[in-house]
Amino acid sequence: MLLMNLQRLSASSLGGRSLCRRLTTQPNTQHPESLKRQQRQTQTQHESPPYKGQSFEEVVELRKQYLTPNVTSYYKKPLLIHKGSGSQLFDQDKSYLDMFGGIVTVSVGHCHPKVNAALEEQLRTLWHTTNIYMHPKLHQYAEKLVAKMPGDLKNVYFVNSGSEANDLAMMIARLYTGNHDIISFRNAYHGASPYTMGLTAHSTWRYPLPGLNSGILHAMNPDPYTGIWGGKQCRDSPVQTTRSCDCQEGQCKATDMYYDQLEQLFKYSLPRGKVAGMFAESIQGVGGTVQYTKGYIKRAAELVRANGGLFISDEVQSGFGRTGEHYWGFEAHDIVPDIVTMAKGIGNGFPMGAVVTSRKVAEVLCQALHFNTFGGNPLACAVGMAVLDVIDEEELQKNSLDVGTYMLKGLERLRDKHDVIGDVRGKGLMIGVELVADKETRQHLSAPHFVDIWEMCKDMGVLFGRGGLNANVLRIKPPMCITKADVDFSLQVLDIALRKHSEKTH
């Protein structure tokens, strides 16, 4: 049975309308006849092979028996994914539009042919030597990657994940400055290792272990939607909040007040003039795609440097063109950081990460031996170079801007239509939709109601992520190759799910 059959999802409760979707790598909202023609044209390219693995029930039992019990899955009935292609994921008998990109990791598309080919070519010649020997790919990739960086950010150290990258950045900042204290934001997520867990300021991601917060302070989050201050003039986004605001165009009073709180932290909680550094995601990811008030990050970086510290930009989720206007998220804040950390989209799903800094800062690592067995291995570097090439060749940064802005505007219309959408925010293809129980108070939507909407979207063929401290934000960070047709389908699915939820709850 072909996977590319037509799935009809009844929406009779919505005025007799129905939602039709062809299960190809390019979801559509066209007339069924058009879908049939497209199926004939594309089925030889996009047909998924039959699944031949263990049954769903067998996998569930193996998971229960052999994986640690903290390993959880999305959805009441988890998906058993066995293939990916472009923006699509396939389980045993159905395809889904992946609007979460493997947790903001699949940057150029599932199983991109050029990235696959680069990996296959490399694995036939050399898998691994570690960096005690020189191999060409490490040096070629380092040159190619730092060419994307501004200023003196021309030295790179390769690791395997975002947590490892932020671990190393913390250590470098402390070694370079001779100071110990590090600042991050409330609502930040910078990793789950024992070292980075202190930076992460979400109670849901923290274990009760001693020493996690040793030398780490959490600053007030300058959030213009749910924070103490902020409103409709305060965010660098195609879509602003509906919250009232006294700010005039071009100014943000909320930034002044949040910055005052940061100054208070320096005044009362730090040794005078002595801080090691400050971490900031350019746009908070796990925290629910939270953007800061305009101008805050630039002023914060200046304050940190004036007190002897380094400013570290976490680009694990917002880098590699995802925000559209810029290649790196920090560029939108008009800064050049002292250290940049990156992972996820760097390898399109291949486990890799990197720390980029200046030669002057990097030299502190020479004080002792430091080694990462797998960091910068030949396979990872081959993949990394191919990813950079695809982003440029297929103009995926521009696509993120064009398609992302198109989606943000569509979501803005849904916000104005549905009471349950409190806020739409983001840039490019880094988007958040906050669901609320009350638009006026911004009270978060409770978990059962959120899950009802989320599950309906999945059942209709669209996979959204979930985030925010209260897990009430739809995280939309798809592969950067998605099309406006994909967006139209996603908006239609979300619109129907919100309508159905409203009917059930009123």
XYZ file of C-alpha atoms in Angstrom:
506
model
C 0.000 0.000 0.000
C 1.442 3.339 -1.031
C 2.049 5.843 1.717
C 1.053 8.591 -0.647
C -2.662 7.965 -0.367
C -5.193 10.711 0.258
C -6.150 11.139 3.890
C -9.524 12.771 4.488
C -10.101 14.299 7.875
C -13.735 15.042 8.572
C -14.590 18.483 9.853
C -18.352 18.219 9.521
C -18.817 20.107 12.774
C -17.220 23.089 11.062
C -19.991 23.832 8.603
C -19.567 20.633 6.625
C -16.056 21.492 5.462
C -13.406 18.819 5.174
C -9.640 18.941 5.232
C -7.870 16.914 2.587
C -4.191 16.199 2.428
C -1.959 14.199 0.116
C 0.686 12.288 2.018
C 3.720 13.414 0.042
C 6.781 15.331 1.065
C 4.919 18.537 0.148
C 1.576 18.852 2.002
C -1.092 20.721 0.104
C -4.473 22.302 0.618
C -5.433 22.122 -3.058
C -8.489 20.549 -4.646
C -8.324 16.709 -4.561
C -8.000 16.543 -8.376
C -4.894 18.700 -8.201
C -3.562 16.470 -5.462
C -4.095 13.389 -7.615
C -2.122 14.944 -10.467
C 0.691 15.901 -8.103
C 0.719 12.406 -6.677
C 1.278 10.902 -10.107
C 4.118 13.361 -10.733
C 5.929 12.876 -7.424
C 5.214 9.387 -6.133
C 8.307 7.835 -7.722
C 10.462 10.422 -5.937
C 8.811 10.516 -2.548
C 7.245 7.148 -1.885
C 8.305 5.827 1.486
C 9.387 2.172 1.593
C 7.182 -0.102 3.678
C 8.149 -0.263 7.314
C 9.732 -3.644 8.086
C 10.882 -3.149 11.654
C 9.478 -4.273 14.970
C 5.836 -3.597 15.683
C 4.715 -0.573 17.644
C 3.782 -2.809 20.572
C 7.185 -4.514 20.581
C 9.020 -1.185 20.570
C 6.875 0.087 23.453
C 7.766 -2.979 25.510
C 11.492 -2.686 24.711
C 11.379 0.984 25.648
C 9.793 0.199 28.991
C 12.237 -2.589 29.715
C 15.573 -1.181 28.597
C 15.473 2.623 28.523
C 15.652 4.676 31.692
C 12.148 5.667 32.796
C 12.784 9.401 32.356
C 12.865 8.932 28.554
C 9.419 10.119 27.540
C 7.639 10.578 24.230
C 5.363 13.197 22.734
C 1.658 12.396 22.370
C -0.723 9.973 24.016
C 0.138 7.387 21.385
C 3.773 8.065 20.461
C 4.861 8.064 16.839
C 7.198 5.347 15.573
C 9.162 7.320 12.987
C 11.262 5.330 10.513
C 11.960 7.751 7.651
C 12.387 11.444 6.973
C 12.476 13.390 3.730
C 12.613 17.161 3.392
C 9.965 18.546 5.720
C 8.263 15.174 6.164
C 8.442 12.386 8.740
C 6.954 8.925 8.192
C 5.696 6.444 10.738
C 4.358 2.986 9.913
C 1.482 4.077 7.677
C 1.243 7.869 7.607
C 3.298 10.988 6.942
C 3.526 14.162 8.998
C 4.656 17.699 8.275
C 7.505 18.293 10.723
C 7.093 21.839 12.027
C 9.566 21.285 14.869
C 12.615 20.131 12.911
C 13.721 17.455 15.360
C 13.765 20.050 18.160
C 15.186 22.858 15.999
C 17.920 20.563 14.712
C 17.013 19.635 11.138
C 18.081 22.821 9.412
C 18.202 21.993 5.691
C 15.698 19.116 5.561
C 15.541 15.485 6.592
C 18.041 13.330 4.670
C 19.108 16.143 2.360
C 20.768 14.512 -0.698
C 23.890 16.704 -0.628
C 24.433 16.217 3.103
C 23.823 12.483 2.758
C 26.305 12.281 -0.110
C 28.997 14.141 1.857
C 28.592 11.780 4.800
C 28.608 8.669 2.594
C 31.748 9.777 0.770
C 33.575 10.465 4.029
C 32.588 7.246 5.767
C 34.146 5.281 2.894
C 37.546 6.902 3.503
C 37.987 7.863 7.172
C 35.629 7.762 10.151
C 37.817 8.753 13.029
C 41.348 9.590 14.129
C 40.763 12.234 16.845
C 42.651 15.500 16.636
C 45.990 14.092 17.783
C 46.538 13.648 14.041
C 45.686 16.173 11.403
C 42.976 15.356 8.904
C 41.885 17.698 6.094
C 38.187 18.016 6.863
C 38.706 19.573 10.297
C 40.754 22.433 8.919
C 38.627 22.959 5.823
C 35.496 23.132 7.892
C 37.010 25.446 10.504
C 37.975 27.920 7.767
C 34.523 27.689 6.175
C 32.646 28.137 9.458
C 34.584 31.084 10.867
C 34.200 32.868 7.518
C 30.558 33.280 8.596
C 31.582 35.014 11.825
C 32.105 38.760 12.327
C 34.979 40.583 13.988
C 37.710 38.617 15.762
C 35.598 35.476 16.156
C 38.030 33.376 14.128
C 39.034 30.468 16.398
C 36.808 27.406 16.798
C 36.789 24.362 19.048
C 34.479 21.518 18.003
C 32.383 19.476 20.431
C 29.380 17.146 20.133
C 26.382 19.048 21.512
C 25.040 22.351 22.739
C 25.503 21.386 26.377
C 29.176 20.594 25.727
C 29.607 23.905 23.905
C 28.129 25.892 26.781
C 30.156 23.868 29.313
C 33.334 24.889 27.529
C 32.242 28.516 27.138
C 31.641 28.745 30.891
C 35.101 27.404 31.598
C 36.765 29.725 29.075
C 35.006 32.794 30.511
C 36.121 31.955 34.035
C 39.692 31.213 32.984
C 40.040 34.311 30.844
C 38.602 36.811 33.302
C 39.841 35.243 36.509
C 36.314 35.794 37.844
C 33.784 33.158 38.862
C 30.259 34.570 38.691
C 28.151 34.076 35.573
C 24.740 35.546 34.728
C 21.940 34.014 32.681
C 18.265 34.872 32.354
C 15.326 33.449 34.170
C 13.486 31.253 31.650
C 16.785 30.465 29.869
C 17.805 27.021 28.682
C 21.489 26.375 28.032
C 21.746 22.621 28.572
C 21.115 19.811 31.019
C 24.610 18.709 31.970
C 25.555 19.141 35.644
C 27.548 22.263 34.684
C 25.019 23.957 32.379
C 22.008 23.027 34.486
C 22.920 25.956 36.704
C 22.550 28.303 33.719
C 19.180 26.789 32.861
C 16.515 28.633 34.820
C 13.490 26.358 34.502
C 12.493 24.385 37.570
C 11.204 21.594 35.321
C 14.722 20.968 33.967
C 16.635 21.078 37.256
C 17.485 18.256 39.638
C 17.890 18.923 43.380
C 21.669 18.624 43.406
C 24.122 20.654 45.492
C 26.362 23.138 43.748
C 24.286 23.676 40.606
C 24.087 27.410 41.190
C 27.661 27.854 42.328
C 28.576 31.283 40.984
C 25.495 31.552 38.745
C 22.853 34.268 39.057
C 19.618 34.580 37.094
C 18.633 38.036 35.900
C 15.038 39.164 35.409
C 13.898 38.103 31.943
C 13.075 41.141 29.745
C 9.949 39.529 28.288
C 7.560 42.072 26.717
C 4.577 39.694 26.835
C 4.523 38.027 30.256
C 7.140 40.146 32.018
C 6.428 42.999 34.407
C 6.973 45.593 31.667
C 6.487 45.591 27.939
C 3.943 45.955 25.202
C 3.163 46.510 21.557
C 6.235 48.650 20.714
C 8.859 46.604 22.518
C 9.766 43.601 20.360
C 11.824 43.083 17.208
C 9.283 40.909 15.417
C 6.883 41.163 12.459
C 4.127 40.563 15.039
C 3.876 42.600 18.228
C 1.981 41.804 21.404
C -1.532 43.176 21.898
C -0.486 44.358 25.352
C -0.812 48.139 25.825
C 2.410 50.133 25.868
C 3.397 53.753 26.528
C 6.495 53.532 24.342
C 6.818 55.700 21.273
C 8.059 54.253 17.994
C 11.832 53.806 18.170
C 12.023 53.739 21.953
C 11.325 51.131 24.623
C 10.730 52.263 28.177
C 10.508 48.638 29.272
C 14.170 48.145 28.334
C 15.146 50.937 30.705
C 13.311 49.256 33.573
C 14.636 45.767 32.869
C 18.147 47.172 32.486
C 17.774 48.878 35.864
C 17.045 45.449 37.362
C 20.221 44.074 35.788
C 22.208 46.947 37.278
C 20.714 46.107 40.675
C 22.009 42.552 40.281
C 25.517 43.882 39.689
C 25.175 46.324 42.574
C 23.935 43.903 45.219
C 24.828 40.320 44.182
C 28.264 40.450 42.549
C 31.759 41.433 43.692
C 32.296 44.993 42.531
C 33.572 45.023 38.947
C 34.090 41.266 38.850
C 31.933 39.024 36.663
C 33.088 36.189 34.423
C 30.378 36.521 31.822
C 26.761 36.566 30.797
C 24.949 34.002 28.639
C 21.988 34.854 26.445
C 20.096 32.992 23.761
C 19.398 35.428 20.951
C 15.780 34.273 21.163
C 14.897 31.905 23.994
C 14.053 28.484 22.611
C 12.879 26.014 25.243
C 11.473 28.976 27.170
C 8.842 29.432 24.467
C 10.455 31.540 21.710
C 10.707 34.545 24.014
C 12.186 37.721 22.548
C 13.682 40.490 24.639
C 12.770 44.156 24.712
C 14.483 46.244 22.044
C 18.037 47.318 22.776
C 18.357 45.365 26.023
C 20.982 42.848 24.910
C 23.343 45.503 23.555
C 23.218 47.443 26.804
C 23.633 44.255 28.853
C 26.738 43.288 26.878
C 28.263 46.721 27.527
C 27.551 46.435 31.255
C 29.095 42.956 31.456
C 32.266 44.084 29.697
C 32.519 47.175 31.888
C 32.626 44.800 34.854
C 35.384 42.611 33.470
C 33.231 39.898 31.903
C 32.654 38.267 28.510
C 29.333 38.184 26.686
C 28.392 34.738 25.377
C 25.725 34.310 22.691
C 24.009 30.918 22.640
C 23.159 30.307 18.968
C 22.283 26.637 19.416
C 18.737 27.243 18.160
C 18.802 30.681 16.523
C 21.893 30.325 14.329
C 22.569 29.354 10.708
C 20.037 31.671 9.098
C 16.963 30.519 10.983
C 15.908 34.010 12.067
C 15.927 35.148 8.437
C 17.271 38.688 8.559
C 20.690 37.570 9.754
C 22.854 34.457 9.694
C 23.295 34.669 13.475
C 20.621 35.723 15.926
C 22.991 38.006 17.852
C 23.356 40.246 14.788
C 19.795 41.469 15.325
C 20.950 42.822 18.718
C 23.738 44.826 17.066
C 26.534 43.139 19.006
C 29.605 41.029 18.357
C 29.848 38.604 21.294
C 33.090 37.503 22.901
C 32.113 33.830 22.595
C 29.479 32.124 20.426
C 28.178 28.621 21.072
C 26.333 26.573 18.455
C 24.967 23.070 17.852
C 21.681 21.508 16.575
C 21.258 22.980 13.071
C 25.019 22.994 12.551
C 24.834 19.333 11.518
C 21.218 18.902 10.366
C 20.816 16.174 12.972
C 24.378 14.868 13.089
C 25.713 15.200 16.682
C 28.066 18.153 16.674
C 28.584 21.566 18.223
C 31.172 24.318 18.374
C 32.563 27.187 20.433
C 33.857 30.171 18.445
C 35.872 32.971 20.007
C 38.896 35.202 19.385
C 42.501 33.998 19.436
C 43.166 36.160 22.512
C 40.388 34.479 24.501
C 41.067 30.998 23.131
C 44.677 31.074 24.331
C 43.554 30.464 27.930
C 42.900 26.835 26.986
C 46.663 26.386 26.668
C 47.029 26.585 30.460
C 46.366 22.833 30.630
C 45.571 19.947 28.298
C 42.006 19.950 26.985
C 40.757 17.273 24.632
C 37.485 16.099 23.083
C 37.710 12.640 21.545
C 34.963 13.027 18.960
C 34.845 16.816 18.519
C 35.644 17.751 14.927
C 35.765 14.164 13.671
C 35.928 13.664 9.886
C 32.283 12.602 9.543
C 30.970 15.609 11.471
C 33.137 18.049 9.532
C 32.042 16.634 6.186
C 28.415 17.021 7.224
C 29.006 20.523 8.594
C 30.541 21.749 5.351
C 27.688 20.322 3.306
C 25.134 22.029 5.562
C 26.828 25.411 5.077
C 26.823 24.858 1.317
C 23.136 23.938 1.202
C 22.107 26.964 3.283
C 23.882 29.204 0.773
C 23.026 27.371 -2.454
C 19.329 26.994 -1.653
C 19.069 30.457 -0.078
C 17.549 29.006 3.080
C 18.216 32.125 5.134
C 16.087 34.094 2.648
C 13.494 31.322 2.689
C 13.387 31.537 6.486
C 12.696 35.247 6.241
C 10.093 35.039 3.481
C 8.228 31.918 4.574
C 8.652 32.676 8.272
C 7.206 36.184 7.945
C 4.369 34.754 5.846
C 3.613 32.289 8.636
C 3.877 34.874 11.392
C 1.330 37.051 9.604
C -0.969 34.063 9.150
C -0.668 33.202 12.819
C -1.393 36.837 13.695
C -4.723 36.489 11.870
C -5.459 33.334 13.851
C -4.602 35.175 17.072
C -7.153 37.847 16.237
C -9.698 35.150 15.412
C -9.273 32.759 18.362
C -9.413 33.769 22.026
C -7.091 30.940 23.016
C -4.082 32.460 21.195
C -2.564 35.069 23.476
C 0.649 35.873 21.617
C 2.442 35.188 18.339
C 6.142 36.010 18.205
C 9.458 35.275 16.623
C 11.535 35.989 13.548
C 12.070 33.897 10.454
C 11.369 30.248 11.177
C 11.828 30.554 14.934
C 8.225 31.066 15.991
C 6.180 30.703 19.180
C 2.413 30.709 19.694
C 1.379 31.140 23.323
C -1.983 29.631 24.227
C -3.884 31.255 27.077
C -7.001 30.768 29.158
C -7.608 34.529 29.286
C -6.224 37.113 26.865
C -6.548 39.985 29.311
C -4.702 38.375 32.224
C -2.427 36.278 29.952
C -3.105 33.283 32.212
C -1.563 30.228 30.568
C -3.756 27.535 29.072
C -3.851 24.459 31.288
C -2.082 21.296 30.190
C -5.217 19.216 29.355
C -6.569 21.931 27.064
C -3.189 22.524 25.402
C -2.718 18.799 24.821
C -6.187 18.540 23.274
C -5.265 21.100 20.604
C -1.764 19.714 20.133
C -3.003 16.142 19.675
C -5.608 17.229 17.127
C -2.895 18.902 15.059
C -0.866 15.700 15.135
C -3.878 13.618 14.112
C -4.396 15.922 11.130
C -0.770 15.500 10.084
C 1.189 18.423 11.575
C 3.807 18.099 14.314
C 4.378 21.164 16.501
C 6.798 21.398 19.410
C 5.861 22.366 22.938
C 7.670 24.766 25.266
C 7.558 27.536 27.824
C 7.764 27.220 31.581
C 4.080 26.262 31.664
C 4.342 24.136 28.498
C 1.660 26.249 26.812
C 3.623 27.487 23.791
C 3.554 25.882 20.352
C 7.171 25.848 19.221
C 7.352 26.199 15.431
C 10.908 25.680 14.152
C 10.651 23.547 11.000
C 13.379 22.624 8.519
C 14.289 25.833 6.717
C 13.262 24.321 3.369
C 9.509 24.469 4.053
C 7.232 26.229 1.567
C 4.284 28.583 1.781
C 2.100 25.598 0.856
C 3.372 23.857 3.987
C 2.528 26.969 5.991
C -0.977 27.157 4.506
C -1.591 23.549 5.477
C -0.266 24.112 9.008
C -2.440 27.193 9.479
C -5.490 25.354 8.233
C -4.856 22.458 10.614
C -4.289 24.765 13.583
C -7.409 26.784 12.732
C -9.532 23.637 12.708
C -8.008 22.331 15.951
C -8.709 25.648 17.688
C -12.284 25.729 16.397
C -12.943 22.188 17.562
C -11.432 22.898 20.957
C -13.613 25.989 21.335
C -16.723 24.004 20.487
C -15.856 21.367 23.082
C -15.153 23.868 25.864
C -18.004 26.342 25.354
